[in-house]
């Protein structure tokens, strides 16, 4: 992406289904910023401490150190003034304040990179990610591979019975599927 001013901050969003490589791409960008000797801080929501409390961990076991926050506004409290790059994973688990927090950080001149699910297990837009897409300077949509047919996958198929939007600690309860193979009713059927 072309950068027009080194003084100005901006927002990048990395979004797609589970297993699409969002965390890998986030970690790759943050590592490159560290190699460039930028001051980097990385945050994730408290709900996502499944694999590590102190790291973002990808499904391919790439990892990078992170800080856990209770809410989006806590990022504004914790972030150091001289931090140049702010990474945020699992954006969909934050409240709507993440939108104003991301804007504020970018207005302060920081590069903000947010990764998160674009859709929930029923294929519905997963707030606040759609709102972040609207305000971002740059968007990357990542695709997984459909485990049924091998096509590019954009949906997260839930394999267990639950009507909760968030089922924590159950990454083996999901798989990536394409539009043709995705079945939003499966999560109800397996209950019966
Ligand atoms: P996300 O953050 O989007 O859930 P990760 O970055 O954590 O994704 O993991 C991506 C990695 O997951 C891939 O590089 C690959 O090793 C692994 N993987 C497992 N299942 C799939 C799948 N169905 N499609 C693509 N990658 C998969
Ligand atoms: Zn498929």
Short mmCIF file of C-alpha atoms and ligand atoms in Angstrom, two decimals:
data_model
loop_
_atom_site.label_atom_id
_atom_site.label_comp_id
_atom_site.label_asym_id
_atom_site.label_seq_id
_atom_site.Cartn_x
_atom_site.Cartn_y
_atom_site.Cartn_z
CA UNK A 1 0.00 0.00 0.00
CA UNK A 2 1.27 3.47 -0.87
CA UNK A 3 1.98 5.72 2.11
CA UNK A 4 1.58 9.42 1.52
CA UNK A 5 2.91 10.93 4.72
CA UNK A 6 5.28 9.55 7.28
CA UNK A 7 3.64 11.76 9.94
CA UNK A 8 0.18 10.33 9.50
CA UNK A 9 -1.10 7.14 11.05
CA UNK A 10 -3.42 4.69 9.35
CA UNK A 11 -5.54 1.58 9.90
CA UNK A 12 -5.01 -1.82 8.24
CA UNK A 13 -7.56 -4.63 8.67
CA UNK A 14 -6.88 -8.32 8.03
CA UNK A 15 -10.13 -10.28 7.92
CA UNK A 16 -11.50 -13.66 6.86
CA UNK A 17 -12.67 -17.01 8.25
CA UNK A 18 -10.95 -19.15 10.84
CA UNK A 19 -7.77 -20.87 9.52
CA UNK A 20 -7.44 -18.26 6.74
CA UNK A 21 -4.08 -17.02 8.03
CA UNK A 22 -5.16 -13.78 9.74
CA UNK A 23 -2.88 -14.31 12.75
CA UNK A 24 0.02 -15.41 10.51
CA UNK A 25 -0.36 -12.27 8.40
CA UNK A 26 -0.66 -10.06 11.48
CA UNK A 27 2.45 -11.65 13.03
CA UNK A 28 4.35 -11.30 9.71
CA UNK A 29 3.60 -7.57 9.48
CA UNK A 30 4.45 -6.97 13.14
CA UNK A 31 7.73 -8.89 12.86
CA UNK A 32 8.75 -6.83 9.86
CA UNK A 33 7.98 -3.66 11.82
CA UNK A 34 10.19 -4.95 14.65
CA UNK A 35 12.97 -5.70 12.15
CA UNK A 36 12.62 -2.08 10.96
CA UNK A 37 13.15 -1.09 14.63
CA UNK A 38 9.70 0.41 15.00
CA UNK A 39 8.31 0.39 18.52
CA UNK A 40 5.52 -2.21 18.42
CA UNK A 41 2.80 -3.07 20.96
CA UNK A 42 0.40 -5.96 20.46
CA UNK A 43 -2.96 -6.50 22.15
CA UNK A 44 -5.56 -9.21 22.35
CA UNK A 45 -8.86 -9.49 24.25
CA UNK A 46 -9.00 -11.37 27.54
CA UNK A 47 -11.42 -13.88 25.99
CA UNK A 48 -8.65 -15.28 23.82
CA UNK A 49 -6.15 -16.72 26.30
CA UNK A 50 -6.69 -20.30 25.08
CA UNK A 51 -3.18 -21.00 23.84
CA UNK A 52 -1.18 -18.38 25.71
CA UNK A 53 -1.79 -15.42 27.97
CA UNK A 54 1.28 -13.61 26.71
CA UNK A 55 1.34 -14.39 23.00
CA UNK A 56 -0.72 -14.33 19.87
CA UNK A 57 -0.45 -17.88 18.51
CA UNK A 58 -1.43 -18.91 14.98
CA UNK A 59 -2.81 -22.33 14.04
CA UNK A 60 0.58 -22.97 12.44
CA UNK A 61 2.25 -22.18 15.79
CA UNK A 62 3.80 -18.89 14.82
CA UNK A 63 3.73 -16.63 17.84
CA UNK A 64 4.52 -13.12 19.00
CA UNK A 65 4.40 -11.53 22.43
CA UNK A 66 1.21 -9.67 23.28
CA UNK A 67 -0.59 -7.89 26.11
CA UNK A 68 -4.08 -8.94 27.19
CA UNK A 69 -6.74 -6.25 27.66
CA UNK A 70 -10.26 -6.32 29.15
CA UNK A 71 -11.70 -3.80 26.70
CA UNK A 72 -10.83 -1.68 23.67
CA UNK A 73 -10.50 1.50 25.73
CA UNK A 74 -7.88 -0.17 27.93
CA UNK A 75 -5.60 -0.14 24.86
CA UNK A 76 -5.60 3.68 24.98
CA UNK A 77 -4.55 3.52 28.64
CA UNK A 78 -1.76 0.97 28.12
CA UNK A 79 -0.34 2.15 24.81
CA UNK A 80 2.95 4.07 25.13
CA UNK A 81 3.09 7.49 23.48
CA UNK A 82 6.20 6.51 21.51
CA UNK A 83 4.72 3.27 20.16
CA UNK A 84 4.65 3.47 16.36
CA UNK A 85 2.83 0.26 15.43
CA UNK A 86 -0.18 -1.19 17.28
CA UNK A 87 -1.25 -4.77 16.50
CA UNK A 88 -4.64 -6.09 17.64
CA UNK A 89 -5.81 -9.71 17.19
CA UNK A 90 -9.33 -11.18 17.49
CA UNK A 91 -10.93 -7.80 16.77
CA UNK A 92 -14.40 -9.41 16.69
CA UNK A 93 -14.22 -10.09 20.42
CA UNK A 94 -13.97 -6.38 21.26
CA UNK A 95 -16.89 -4.01 21.82
CA UNK A 96 -17.81 -1.20 19.43
CA UNK A 97 -15.36 1.14 21.17
CA UNK A 98 -12.65 -0.50 19.07
CA UNK A 99 -13.72 1.75 16.17
CA UNK A 100 -13.04 5.02 18.02
CA UNK A 101 -9.94 3.54 19.67
CA UNK A 102 -8.48 2.59 16.26
CA UNK A 103 -9.27 6.07 14.90
CA UNK A 104 -7.69 7.72 17.93
CA UNK A 105 -4.49 5.65 17.63
CA UNK A 106 -4.23 6.44 13.89
CA UNK A 107 -4.89 10.14 14.58
CA UNK A 108 -1.96 10.04 17.02
CA UNK A 109 0.20 8.99 14.07
CA UNK A 110 0.35 5.27 14.77
CA UNK A 111 0.09 2.42 12.25
CA UNK A 112 -2.80 0.26 13.51
CA UNK A 113 -3.13 -3.34 12.27
CA UNK A 114 -6.26 -5.24 13.33
CA UNK A 115 -7.02 -8.90 12.55
CA UNK A 116 -10.42 -10.51 13.14
CA UNK A 117 -13.24 -12.70 11.87
CA UNK A 118 -15.49 -11.05 9.28
CA UNK A 119 -18.42 -13.45 9.88
CA UNK A 120 -19.77 -15.51 12.77
CA UNK A 121 -20.71 -19.22 12.63
CA UNK A 122 -24.00 -18.37 10.89
CA UNK A 123 -22.33 -16.27 8.21
CA UNK A 124 -23.49 -12.97 9.73
CA UNK A 125 -21.18 -9.93 9.79
CA UNK A 126 -19.33 -10.02 13.11
CA UNK A 127 -19.33 -6.61 14.81
CA UNK A 128 -17.25 -4.54 15.17
CA UNK A 129 -15.23 -5.86 12.18
CA UNK A 130 -17.58 -4.48 9.46
CA UNK A 131 -17.29 -1.02 11.05
CA UNK A 132 -13.50 -1.28 11.07
CA UNK A 133 -13.56 -2.17 7.36
CA UNK A 134 -15.39 1.09 6.74
CA UNK A 135 -12.77 3.25 8.44
CA UNK A 136 -9.63 1.34 7.40
CA UNK A 137 -7.18 2.72 4.84
CA UNK A 138 -6.23 -0.82 3.81
CA UNK A 139 -8.11 -4.15 3.90
CA UNK A 140 -6.84 -7.69 3.31
CA UNK A 141 -9.34 -10.55 3.00
CA UNK A 142 -7.67 -13.86 3.72
CA UNK A 143 -9.05 -17.22 2.54
CA UNK A 144 -8.71 -20.66 4.07
CA UNK A 145 -9.06 -23.95 2.17
CA UNK A 146 -12.44 -25.70 2.29
CA UNK A 147 -11.87 -28.98 4.13
CA UNK A 148 -14.70 -30.57 2.13
CA UNK A 149 -13.78 -29.75 -1.46
CA UNK A 150 -10.46 -27.87 -1.53
CA UNK A 151 -11.87 -24.58 -2.86
CA UNK A 152 -11.00 -21.24 -1.27
CA UNK A 153 -13.04 -21.03 1.94
CA UNK A 154 -14.68 -17.90 3.34
CA UNK A 155 -16.95 -19.42 6.02
CA UNK A 156 -16.32 -20.77 9.52
CA UNK A 157 -18.37 -23.95 9.97
CA UNK A 158 -19.33 -24.79 13.55
CA UNK A 159 -19.34 -28.54 14.16
CA UNK A 160 -20.81 -28.63 17.65
CA UNK A 161 -24.27 -27.77 18.98
CA UNK A 162 -24.42 -24.29 20.41
CA UNK A 163 -26.37 -21.15 19.72
CA UNK A 164 -23.86 -18.97 21.56
CA UNK A 165 -22.13 -16.55 19.24
CA UNK A 166 -18.83 -17.14 20.99
CA UNK A 167 -17.75 -20.65 22.00
CA UNK A 168 -14.38 -20.26 23.65
CA UNK A 169 -11.71 -22.92 23.97
CA UNK A 170 -13.05 -25.08 21.18
CA UNK A 171 -10.99 -24.46 18.05
CA UNK A 172 -11.53 -28.09 16.99
CA UNK A 173 -15.24 -27.29 16.96
CA UNK A 174 -14.77 -25.32 13.74
CA UNK A 175 -13.58 -25.91 10.20
CA UNK A 176 -13.18 -23.77 7.11
CA UNK A 177 -15.70 -24.22 4.29
CA UNK A 178 -16.57 -22.59 0.97
CA UNK A 179 -20.00 -21.10 0.21
CA UNK A 180 -21.25 -24.32 -1.42
CA UNK A 181 -20.18 -26.58 1.47
CA UNK A 182 -21.09 -24.19 4.32
CA UNK A 183 -24.19 -25.26 6.28
CA UNK A 184 -25.30 -22.71 8.90
CA UNK A 185 -28.00 -25.11 10.17
CA UNK A 186 -25.52 -27.82 11.10
CA UNK A 187 -24.94 -26.23 14.52
CA UNK A 188 -28.68 -26.74 15.24
CA UNK A 189 -29.03 -30.17 13.64
CA UNK A 190 -26.31 -31.81 15.70
CA UNK A 191 -28.20 -30.73 18.82
CA UNK A 192 -31.19 -32.95 18.00
P1 LIG B 1 -6.57 -17.51 11.49
O1 LIG B 1 -5.92 -16.50 12.39
O2 LIG B 1 -7.20 -16.90 10.28
O3 LIG B 1 -7.53 -18.44 12.23
P2 LIG B 1 -3.97 -18.73 11.49
O4 LIG B 1 -3.03 -17.67 10.99
O5 LIG B 1 -4.02 -18.94 12.97
O6 LIG B 1 -5.42 -18.44 10.89
O7 LIG B 1 -3.60 -20.14 10.84
C1 LIG B 1 -3.41 -20.34 9.46
C2 LIG B 1 -2.80 -21.74 9.28
O8 LIG B 1 -3.75 -22.72 9.63
C3 LIG B 1 -2.39 -22.11 7.87
O9 LIG B 1 -1.13 -21.62 7.50
C4 LIG B 1 -2.36 -23.63 7.96
O10 LIG B 1 -1.12 -24.08 8.46
C5 LIG B 1 -3.40 -23.96 9.02
N1 LIG B 1 -4.66 -24.53 8.52
C6 LIG B 1 -5.37 -25.50 9.15
N2 LIG B 1 -6.51 -25.78 8.48
C7 LIG B 1 -6.54 -24.98 7.39
C8 LIG B 1 -7.48 -24.78 6.31
N3 LIG B 1 -8.62 -25.48 6.23
N4 LIG B 1 -7.18 -23.87 5.37
C9 LIG B 1 -6.02 -23.17 5.44
N5 LIG B 1 -5.11 -23.30 6.43
C10 LIG B 1 -5.36 -24.19 7.41
ZN1 LIG B 2 -16.24 -26.57 -0.37
#
